[in-house]
Amino acid sequence: MSDSTGAAEFELNYLSIDQYPCDHVFHSDIFSAGGYEWRIACYPNDVGSFVSVFLELMDEAKNVTAIFDAAITGNDQLAAGASRFLWHRRAVHVFGFSNSPEDDHRDNDFWGFDQFVHQRDLHNYDARSNGRVTVRCSVLVVDDGKRLPMKKGIAVPPSDIGDDLGGLLDSAALTDVSFVVGDDQAAPLRAHRSVLAARSRVFKAMFSGPMLEATSPSSPVTVRDMDPETFMAMLRFIYTDDLPAGLGGDPGEDEALRSLLAAADRYALNRLKLLCARRLLDNVSVDTVAAVLDCADTYNCPELKTECINFVAADGNFKKVALTDGFLELMTRSPSILAEIRNRLGRP
């Protein structure tokens, strides 16, 4: 790909796009073309139940002429290495166009195809690919226009508060509460009440009122029904606002993610719950979806539950999932989930 051309792509689950609000937008990673930075914005549930796709110029510039090529392709392969274009549009646009230096060129840095494809057309597409299609966009800069002079400013480094607080957790400096998790013989895990209370309403309630005396440094808080590794991973999130490095990158770590999602529900950490849900969904398969669905149902994660039901109901998956031991056990314990799946499949 030449320097004048750039591209981005991402998958779209068309079985659930009608659940998003009209202003919900997916952004691609920022990419370069013609010496400028660009990104794609996709509105999956735009006005009128359309999917809309736009190209955004991220740099300040004038009169940048570019060819914007947008396509939706099926994930089912017609031939080795080839995917078919289901919908495709191409147009030329001048980004950052201005008739005079006084005009606000930023009004014209966001342009593309509203009403690119209607949701019903996506639903009528028999994908054989778990309800997913790929949005592919490319940009060819024809005339690089005029780059606006950059204002000299002060470089500000990215925030490192997560690193600083993570270091505070690791050092155990100035801690004022400790936890014994699982086994009574386990080494106490030390933390800071103010940090925990600021991040979790459950911890805030624990460290105030009648429970205050029971949480002194000399009297560790006992945490049952959880292993130390899960509790420490939760603390790591509380201090850094992120999952521990490497957690969830391997499908074999699903059990750890399910345990961490349960901990997030227990301590009212909704962002942590959704981070775990996203990793679990990334790894979901015919063999694991029952366990993930059970976790989502048990620990009140409707977003993950909906995606799991969509996965089970996708073309060809239900018959395979229904034969797994995990699914049979789940249906025995939670017949209401089977009813939801049947409803999703349109069966009585």
Tab-separated table of C-alpha atoms in Angstrom:
chain	number	residue	atom	x	y	z
A	1	MET	CA	0.000	0.000	0.000
A	2	SER	CA	1.471	3.390	-1.027
A	3	ASP	CA	1.894	6.357	1.311
A	4	SER	CA	-1.106	8.040	-0.333
A	5	THR	CA	-3.417	5.157	0.587
A	6	GLY	CA	-4.667	3.890	3.932
A	7	ALA	CA	-7.332	1.478	5.123
A	8	ALA	CA	-9.190	0.219	8.168
A	9	GLU	CA	-11.659	-2.557	8.851
A	10	PHE	CA	-13.688	-3.959	11.726
A	11	GLU	CA	-16.385	-6.575	12.289
A	12	LEU	CA	-20.034	-5.695	12.788
A	13	ASN	CA	-22.520	-7.997	14.519
A	14	TYR	CA	-25.680	-7.218	12.580
A	15	LEU	CA	-27.877	-9.430	14.776
A	16	SER	CA	-27.728	-6.932	17.630
A	17	ILE	CA	-27.160	-3.527	16.002
A	18	ASP	CA	-30.786	-2.462	16.488
A	19	GLN	CA	-30.157	-2.508	20.243
A	20	TYR	CA	-27.785	0.470	20.055
A	21	PRO	CA	-29.010	4.071	20.448
A	22	CYS	CA	-29.031	6.217	17.305
A	23	ASP	CA	-25.962	8.188	18.382
A	24	HIS	CA	-23.842	5.110	19.150
A	25	VAL	CA	-20.677	5.092	17.054
A	26	PHE	CA	-17.854	2.615	16.423
A	27	HIS	CA	-14.490	4.214	15.630
A	28	SER	CA	-11.684	2.470	13.798
A	29	ASP	CA	-8.072	2.851	14.824
A	30	ILE	CA	-6.464	6.001	13.443
A	31	PHE	CA	-4.515	5.319	10.236
A	32	SER	CA	-2.349	7.332	7.839
A	33	ALA	CA	-2.900	8.200	4.175
A	34	GLY	CA	-1.263	10.940	2.140
A	35	GLY	CA	0.605	12.233	5.162
A	36	TYR	CA	-2.587	12.797	7.156
A	37	GLU	CA	-4.296	10.872	9.925
A	38	TRP	CA	-7.815	9.520	9.396
A	39	ARG	CA	-10.352	7.298	11.099
A	40	ILE	CA	-13.632	5.619	10.222
A	41	ALA	CA	-16.859	6.273	12.146
A	42	CYS	CA	-19.677	3.730	11.807
A	43	TYR	CA	-23.172	4.381	13.204
A	44	PRO	CA	-24.792	0.905	13.332
A	45	ASN	CA	-28.291	2.152	14.215
A	46	ASP	CA	-28.556	5.534	12.527
A	47	VAL	CA	-31.816	7.380	11.869
A	48	GLY	CA	-34.260	5.225	9.932
A	49	SER	CA	-32.552	1.953	10.967
A	50	PHE	CA	-29.676	2.502	8.567
A	51	VAL	CA	-25.996	1.724	9.006
A	52	SER	CA	-23.968	4.845	8.175
A	53	VAL	CA	-20.232	5.034	7.479
A	54	PHE	CA	-18.141	8.209	7.583
A	55	LEU	CA	-14.512	9.229	7.073
A	56	GLU	CA	-12.952	11.769	9.438
A	57	LEU	CA	-9.801	13.832	8.795
A	58	MET	CA	-8.017	14.087	12.150
A	59	ASP	CA	-5.413	16.706	11.143
A	60	GLU	CA	-5.978	20.408	10.606
A	61	ALA	CA	-5.694	20.966	6.857
A	62	LYS	CA	-7.473	22.567	3.907
A	63	ASN	CA	-8.492	21.271	0.491
A	64	VAL	CA	-7.403	17.654	0.908
A	65	THR	CA	-9.009	15.745	-1.968
A	66	ALA	CA	-9.529	12.061	-1.199
A	67	ILE	CA	-11.355	9.087	-2.672
A	68	PHE	CA	-13.339	7.324	0.046
A	69	ASP	CA	-14.111	3.672	-0.640
A	70	ALA	CA	-16.492	1.886	1.768
A	71	ALA	CA	-17.666	-1.708	1.556
A	72	ILE	CA	-19.344	-4.367	3.637
A	73	THR	CA	-18.110	-7.868	2.926
A	74	GLY	CA	-19.355	-11.265	3.957
A	75	ASN	CA	-17.146	-13.391	6.154
A	76	ASP	CA	-18.127	-16.483	4.193
A	77	GLN	CA	-15.478	-17.152	1.542
A	78	LEU	CA	-16.497	-17.608	-2.084
A	79	ALA	CA	-12.952	-18.581	-3.023
A	80	ALA	CA	-9.677	-18.979	-1.225
A	81	GLY	CA	-8.591	-15.609	0.066
A	82	ALA	CA	-11.585	-13.694	-1.323
A	83	SER	CA	-14.639	-12.191	0.333
A	84	ARG	CA	-17.583	-10.866	-1.627
A	85	PHE	CA	-18.670	-7.235	-1.495
A	86	LEU	CA	-22.248	-7.147	-0.268
A	87	TRP	CA	-22.503	-3.337	-0.404
A	88	HIS	CA	-19.993	-0.943	-1.885
A	89	ARG	CA	-19.831	2.826	-2.431
A	90	ARG	CA	-17.065	5.132	-3.631
A	91	ALA	CA	-16.920	8.914	-3.837
A	92	VAL	CA	-14.484	11.827	-4.053
A	93	HIS	CA	-14.606	14.568	-1.430
A	94	VAL	CA	-12.568	17.654	-0.557
A	95	PHE	CA	-11.888	17.592	3.166
A	96	GLY	CA	-11.208	20.753	5.114
A	97	PHE	CA	-12.577	22.785	2.169
A	98	SER	CA	-12.709	26.529	2.745
A	99	ASN	CA	-13.589	29.446	0.461
A	100	SER	CA	-11.645	31.882	2.584
A	101	PRO	CA	-9.064	31.715	5.364
A	102	GLU	CA	-11.679	32.930	7.833
A	103	ASP	CA	-14.054	29.998	7.263
A	104	ASP	CA	-14.165	27.179	9.776
A	105	HIS	CA	-12.726	24.290	7.771
A	106	ARG	CA	-13.447	21.833	10.618
A	107	ASP	CA	-17.098	21.674	9.514
A	108	ASN	CA	-16.000	19.685	6.472
A	109	ASP	CA	-13.585	17.198	8.044
A	110	PHE	CA	-16.319	14.589	8.675
A	111	TRP	CA	-18.018	13.169	5.587
A	112	GLY	CA	-19.309	9.898	4.217
A	113	PHE	CA	-22.311	7.744	3.464
A	114	ASP	CA	-25.388	8.047	5.623
A	115	GLN	CA	-27.988	5.383	4.853
A	116	PHE	CA	-25.168	3.140	3.596
A	117	VAL	CA	-27.242	-0.004	4.080
A	118	HIS	CA	-30.560	-0.712	5.784
A	119	GLN	CA	-30.583	-3.084	8.756
A	120	ARG	CA	-33.235	-5.274	7.144
A	121	ASP	CA	-30.895	-5.898	4.217
A	122	LEU	CA	-28.239	-7.075	6.640
A	123	HIS	CA	-30.722	-9.329	8.404
A	124	ASN	CA	-31.738	-10.791	5.041
A	125	TYR	CA	-28.123	-11.713	4.353
A	126	ASP	CA	-27.534	-15.394	5.163
A	127	ALA	CA	-23.973	-15.023	6.446
A	128	ARG	CA	-23.115	-18.470	7.754
A	129	SER	CA	-20.672	-16.503	9.907
A	130	ASN	CA	-22.284	-16.023	13.318
A	131	GLY	CA	-24.126	-12.894	12.271
A	132	ARG	CA	-21.007	-10.889	11.502
A	133	VAL	CA	-19.899	-8.926	8.470
A	134	THR	CA	-16.777	-6.855	7.932
A	135	VAL	CA	-16.789	-3.109	7.262
A	136	ARG	CA	-13.802	-2.322	5.017
A	137	CYS	CA	-12.843	1.268	4.162
A	138	SER	CA	-9.941	2.720	2.206
A	139	VAL	CA	-8.741	6.250	1.486
A	140	LEU	CA	-6.710	7.447	-1.488
A	141	VAL	CA	-5.424	11.013	-1.155
A	142	VAL	CA	-5.437	12.582	-4.634
A	143	ASP	CA	-4.392	16.140	-3.713
A	144	ASP	CA	-2.787	16.773	-0.359
A	145	GLY	CA	-4.049	20.371	-0.240
A	146	LYS	CA	-2.556	22.728	2.279
A	147	ARG	CA	-1.616	21.712	5.771
A	148	LEU	CA	-2.401	24.408	8.289
A	149	PRO	CA	0.551	25.676	10.302
A	150	MET	CA	0.818	23.856	13.585
A	151	LYS	CA	0.536	25.978	16.672
A	152	LYS	CA	3.508	25.745	18.926
A	153	GLY	CA	2.423	24.398	22.244
A	154	ILE	CA	3.463	22.523	25.319
A	155	ALA	CA	3.758	18.775	25.070
A	156	VAL	CA	1.828	17.035	27.833
A	157	PRO	CA	2.752	13.421	28.594
A	158	PRO	CA	-0.032	10.843	28.852
A	159	SER	CA	-1.527	10.259	32.257
A	160	ASP	CA	0.422	7.817	34.404
A	161	ILE	CA	-1.874	7.861	37.413
A	162	GLY	CA	-2.661	4.181	36.874
A	163	ASP	CA	1.038	3.304	37.046
A	164	ASP	CA	1.486	5.429	40.155
A	165	LEU	CA	-1.474	3.907	41.984
A	166	GLY	CA	-0.484	0.424	40.841
A	167	GLY	CA	2.945	1.028	42.348
A	168	LEU	CA	1.291	2.145	45.573
A	169	LEU	CA	-0.642	-1.131	45.708
A	170	ASP	CA	2.506	-3.160	45.041
A	171	SER	CA	4.554	-1.384	47.702
A	172	ALA	CA	1.830	-1.617	50.378
A	173	ALA	CA	2.978	1.814	51.582
A	174	LEU	CA	0.529	3.744	53.788
A	175	THR	CA	-2.032	0.926	53.728
A	176	ASP	CA	-4.763	0.995	56.351
A	177	VAL	CA	-6.828	-2.131	55.665
A	178	SER	CA	-6.009	-5.780	55.031
A	179	PHE	CA	-7.934	-8.745	53.646
A	180	VAL	CA	-7.614	-12.467	54.249
A	181	VAL	CA	-9.069	-14.101	51.158
A	182	GLY	CA	-10.203	-17.711	50.954
A	183	ASP	CA	-7.906	-19.759	53.169
A	184	ASP	CA	-7.484	-18.370	56.690
A	185	GLN	CA	-3.783	-19.218	56.435
A	186	ALA	CA	-3.282	-17.061	53.341
A	187	ALA	CA	-1.102	-13.984	53.626
A	188	PRO	CA	-3.179	-10.803	54.078
A	189	LEU	CA	-3.590	-8.504	51.082
A	190	ARG	CA	-3.112	-4.864	52.040
A	191	ALA	CA	-4.854	-1.856	50.504
A	192	HIS	CA	-6.025	1.714	51.098
A	193	ARG	CA	-9.562	2.376	52.284
A	194	SER	CA	-9.854	5.748	50.559
A	195	VAL	CA	-8.968	4.262	47.153
A	196	LEU	CA	-11.346	1.323	47.553
A	197	ALA	CA	-14.184	3.525	48.830
A	198	ALA	CA	-13.757	5.971	45.940
A	199	ARG	CA	-14.068	3.176	43.385
A	200	SER	CA	-16.722	0.888	44.886
A	201	ARG	CA	-19.903	1.743	46.756
A	202	VAL	CA	-19.679	-1.659	48.439
A	203	PHE	CA	-16.286	-0.832	49.926
A	204	LYS	CA	-17.535	2.654	50.803
A	205	ALA	CA	-20.347	1.127	52.857
A	206	MET	CA	-17.902	-1.341	54.410
A	207	PHE	CA	-15.591	1.418	55.610
A	208	SER	CA	-18.251	3.627	57.152
A	209	GLY	CA	-20.830	3.355	59.887
A	210	PRO	CA	-21.068	0.283	62.120
A	211	MET	CA	-18.540	-1.736	60.085
A	212	LEU	CA	-15.714	0.797	60.532
A	213	GLU	CA	-14.164	-0.763	63.643
A	214	ALA	CA	-14.160	-4.221	62.059
A	215	THR	CA	-11.913	-3.012	59.232
A	216	SER	CA	-8.930	-1.691	61.164
A	217	PRO	CA	-5.390	-2.693	60.074
A	218	SER	CA	-5.110	-4.945	63.117
A	219	SER	CA	-8.361	-6.732	62.247
A	220	PRO	CA	-8.227	-8.107	58.676
A	221	VAL	CA	-11.419	-8.340	56.658
A	222	THR	CA	-12.242	-11.953	55.817
A	223	VAL	CA	-13.400	-12.587	52.252
A	224	ARG	CA	-15.057	-15.940	51.642
A	225	ASP	CA	-15.960	-17.658	48.358
A	226	MET	CA	-13.121	-16.071	46.411
A	227	ASP	CA	-9.518	-16.995	45.705
A	228	PRO	CA	-6.623	-14.597	46.420
A	229	GLU	CA	-5.654	-14.354	42.734
A	230	THR	CA	-9.118	-13.098	41.768
A	231	PHE	CA	-9.247	-10.612	44.642
A	232	MET	CA	-5.787	-9.280	43.771
A	233	ALA	CA	-6.781	-8.921	40.108
A	234	MET	CA	-9.809	-6.926	41.260
A	235	LEU	CA	-7.614	-4.697	43.426
A	236	ARG	CA	-5.310	-4.185	40.456
A	237	PHE	CA	-8.281	-2.927	38.420
A	238	ILE	CA	-9.447	-0.653	41.242
A	239	TYR	CA	-6.041	1.033	41.361
A	240	THR	CA	-5.211	1.120	37.631
A	241	ASP	CA	-8.647	1.034	35.911
A	242	ASP	CA	-7.475	-1.827	33.710
A	243	LEU	CA	-7.268	-5.603	33.664
A	244	PRO	CA	-3.992	-7.149	34.832
A	245	ALA	CA	-1.539	-7.443	31.944
A	246	GLY	CA	-2.098	-10.567	29.870
A	247	LEU	CA	-5.328	-11.666	31.550
A	248	GLY	CA	-7.847	-13.012	29.062
A	249	GLY	CA	-5.584	-13.148	26.060
A	250	ASP	CA	-5.822	-16.948	26.015
A	251	PRO	CA	-9.127	-18.878	25.831
A	252	GLY	CA	-7.721	-21.095	28.601
A	253	GLU	CA	-8.048	-18.139	30.983
A	254	ASP	CA	-11.829	-17.985	30.676
A	255	GLU	CA	-12.318	-19.447	34.149
A	256	ALA	CA	-10.217	-16.653	35.675
A	257	LEU	CA	-12.232	-14.071	33.736
A	258	ARG	CA	-15.533	-15.570	34.893
A	259	SER	CA	-14.321	-15.463	38.505
A	260	LEU	CA	-13.245	-11.845	38.077
A	261	LEU	CA	-16.613	-10.931	36.537
A	262	ALA	CA	-18.316	-12.471	39.578
A	263	ALA	CA	-16.078	-10.391	41.862
A	264	ALA	CA	-16.918	-7.259	39.869
A	265	ASP	CA	-20.620	-7.937	40.379
A	266	ARG	CA	-20.096	-8.563	44.087
A	267	TYR	CA	-18.284	-5.240	44.601
A	268	ALA	CA	-20.319	-3.155	42.110
A	269	LEU	CA	-17.494	-2.527	39.624
A	270	ASN	CA	-19.461	-2.234	36.397
A	271	ARG	CA	-16.550	-1.236	34.140
A	272	LEU	CA	-14.559	-4.254	35.315
A	273	LYS	CA	-17.568	-6.460	34.647
A	274	LEU	CA	-17.830	-5.198	31.076
A	275	LEU	CA	-14.082	-5.535	30.469
A	276	CYS	CA	-14.308	-9.178	31.534
A	277	ALA	CA	-17.433	-9.642	29.417
A	278	ARG	CA	-15.686	-8.300	26.330
A	279	ARG	CA	-12.705	-10.623	26.798
A	280	LEU	CA	-15.007	-13.601	27.362
A	281	LEU	CA	-16.970	-12.748	24.230
A	282	ASP	CA	-13.740	-12.489	22.228
A	283	ASN	CA	-12.891	-16.066	23.258
A	284	VAL	CA	-16.381	-17.574	23.065
A	285	SER	CA	-16.826	-20.833	21.162
A	286	VAL	CA	-19.306	-23.675	20.802
A	287	ASP	CA	-17.610	-25.458	23.706
A	288	THR	CA	-17.420	-22.468	26.071
A	289	VAL	CA	-20.571	-20.461	25.381
A	290	ALA	CA	-22.676	-22.372	27.945
A	291	ALA	CA	-20.284	-21.538	30.795
A	292	VAL	CA	-20.088	-17.906	29.696
A	293	LEU	CA	-23.883	-17.675	29.366
A	294	ASP	CA	-24.304	-19.179	32.830
A	295	CYS	CA	-21.860	-16.616	34.238
A	296	ALA	CA	-23.628	-13.713	32.523
A	297	ASP	CA	-27.029	-14.855	33.797
A	298	THR	CA	-25.825	-15.531	37.347
A	299	TYR	CA	-23.909	-12.285	37.788
A	300	ASN	CA	-26.290	-9.893	36.068
A	301	CYS	CA	-24.435	-9.008	32.879
A	302	PRO	CA	-27.229	-8.548	30.317
A	303	GLU	CA	-24.850	-7.297	27.605
A	304	LEU	CA	-22.849	-10.521	27.677
A	305	LYS	CA	-25.974	-12.657	28.032
A	306	THR	CA	-27.514	-11.122	24.907
A	307	GLU	CA	-24.349	-11.680	22.867
A	308	CYS	CA	-24.118	-15.305	24.027
A	309	ILE	CA	-27.743	-15.968	23.076
A	310	ASN	CA	-27.077	-14.374	19.677
A	311	PHE	CA	-24.062	-16.659	19.257
A	312	VAL	CA	-26.068	-19.771	20.142
A	313	ALA	CA	-28.904	-18.731	17.825
A	314	ALA	CA	-26.600	-17.950	14.893
A	315	ASP	CA	-26.912	-20.189	11.857
A	316	GLY	CA	-25.546	-23.658	12.515
A	317	ASN	CA	-24.424	-23.024	16.088
A	318	PHE	CA	-27.469	-24.152	18.048
A	319	LYS	CA	-27.290	-27.800	16.989
A	320	LYS	CA	-23.608	-27.946	17.932
A	321	VAL	CA	-23.990	-26.125	21.249
A	322	ALA	CA	-27.008	-28.252	22.230
A	323	LEU	CA	-24.835	-31.386	22.171
A	324	THR	CA	-22.275	-30.105	24.683
A	325	ASP	CA	-22.377	-31.278	28.297
A	326	GLY	CA	-22.167	-27.710	29.566
A	327	PHE	CA	-25.274	-26.667	27.681
A	328	LEU	CA	-27.284	-29.673	28.877
A	329	GLU	CA	-26.320	-28.932	32.485
A	330	LEU	CA	-27.221	-25.261	32.076
A	331	MET	CA	-30.637	-26.069	30.611
A	332	THR	CA	-31.336	-28.365	33.545
A	333	ARG	CA	-30.528	-25.629	36.064
A	334	SER	CA	-31.926	-22.669	34.120
A	335	PRO	CA	-34.741	-23.656	31.750
A	336	SER	CA	-35.648	-19.970	31.364
A	337	ILE	CA	-32.472	-19.483	29.316
A	338	LEU	CA	-33.623	-22.171	26.884
A	339	ALA	CA	-36.902	-20.278	26.534
A	340	GLU	CA	-34.974	-17.111	25.646
A	341	ILE	CA	-32.915	-18.985	23.067
A	342	ARG	CA	-36.042	-20.504	21.520
A	343	ASN	CA	-37.597	-17.071	21.364
A	344	ARG	CA	-34.459	-15.761	19.645
A	345	LEU	CA	-34.691	-18.633	17.151
A	346	GLY	CA	-38.376	-17.933	16.602
A	347	ARG	CA	-39.421	-21.348	17.882
A	348	PRO	CA	-42.378	-22.046	20.194
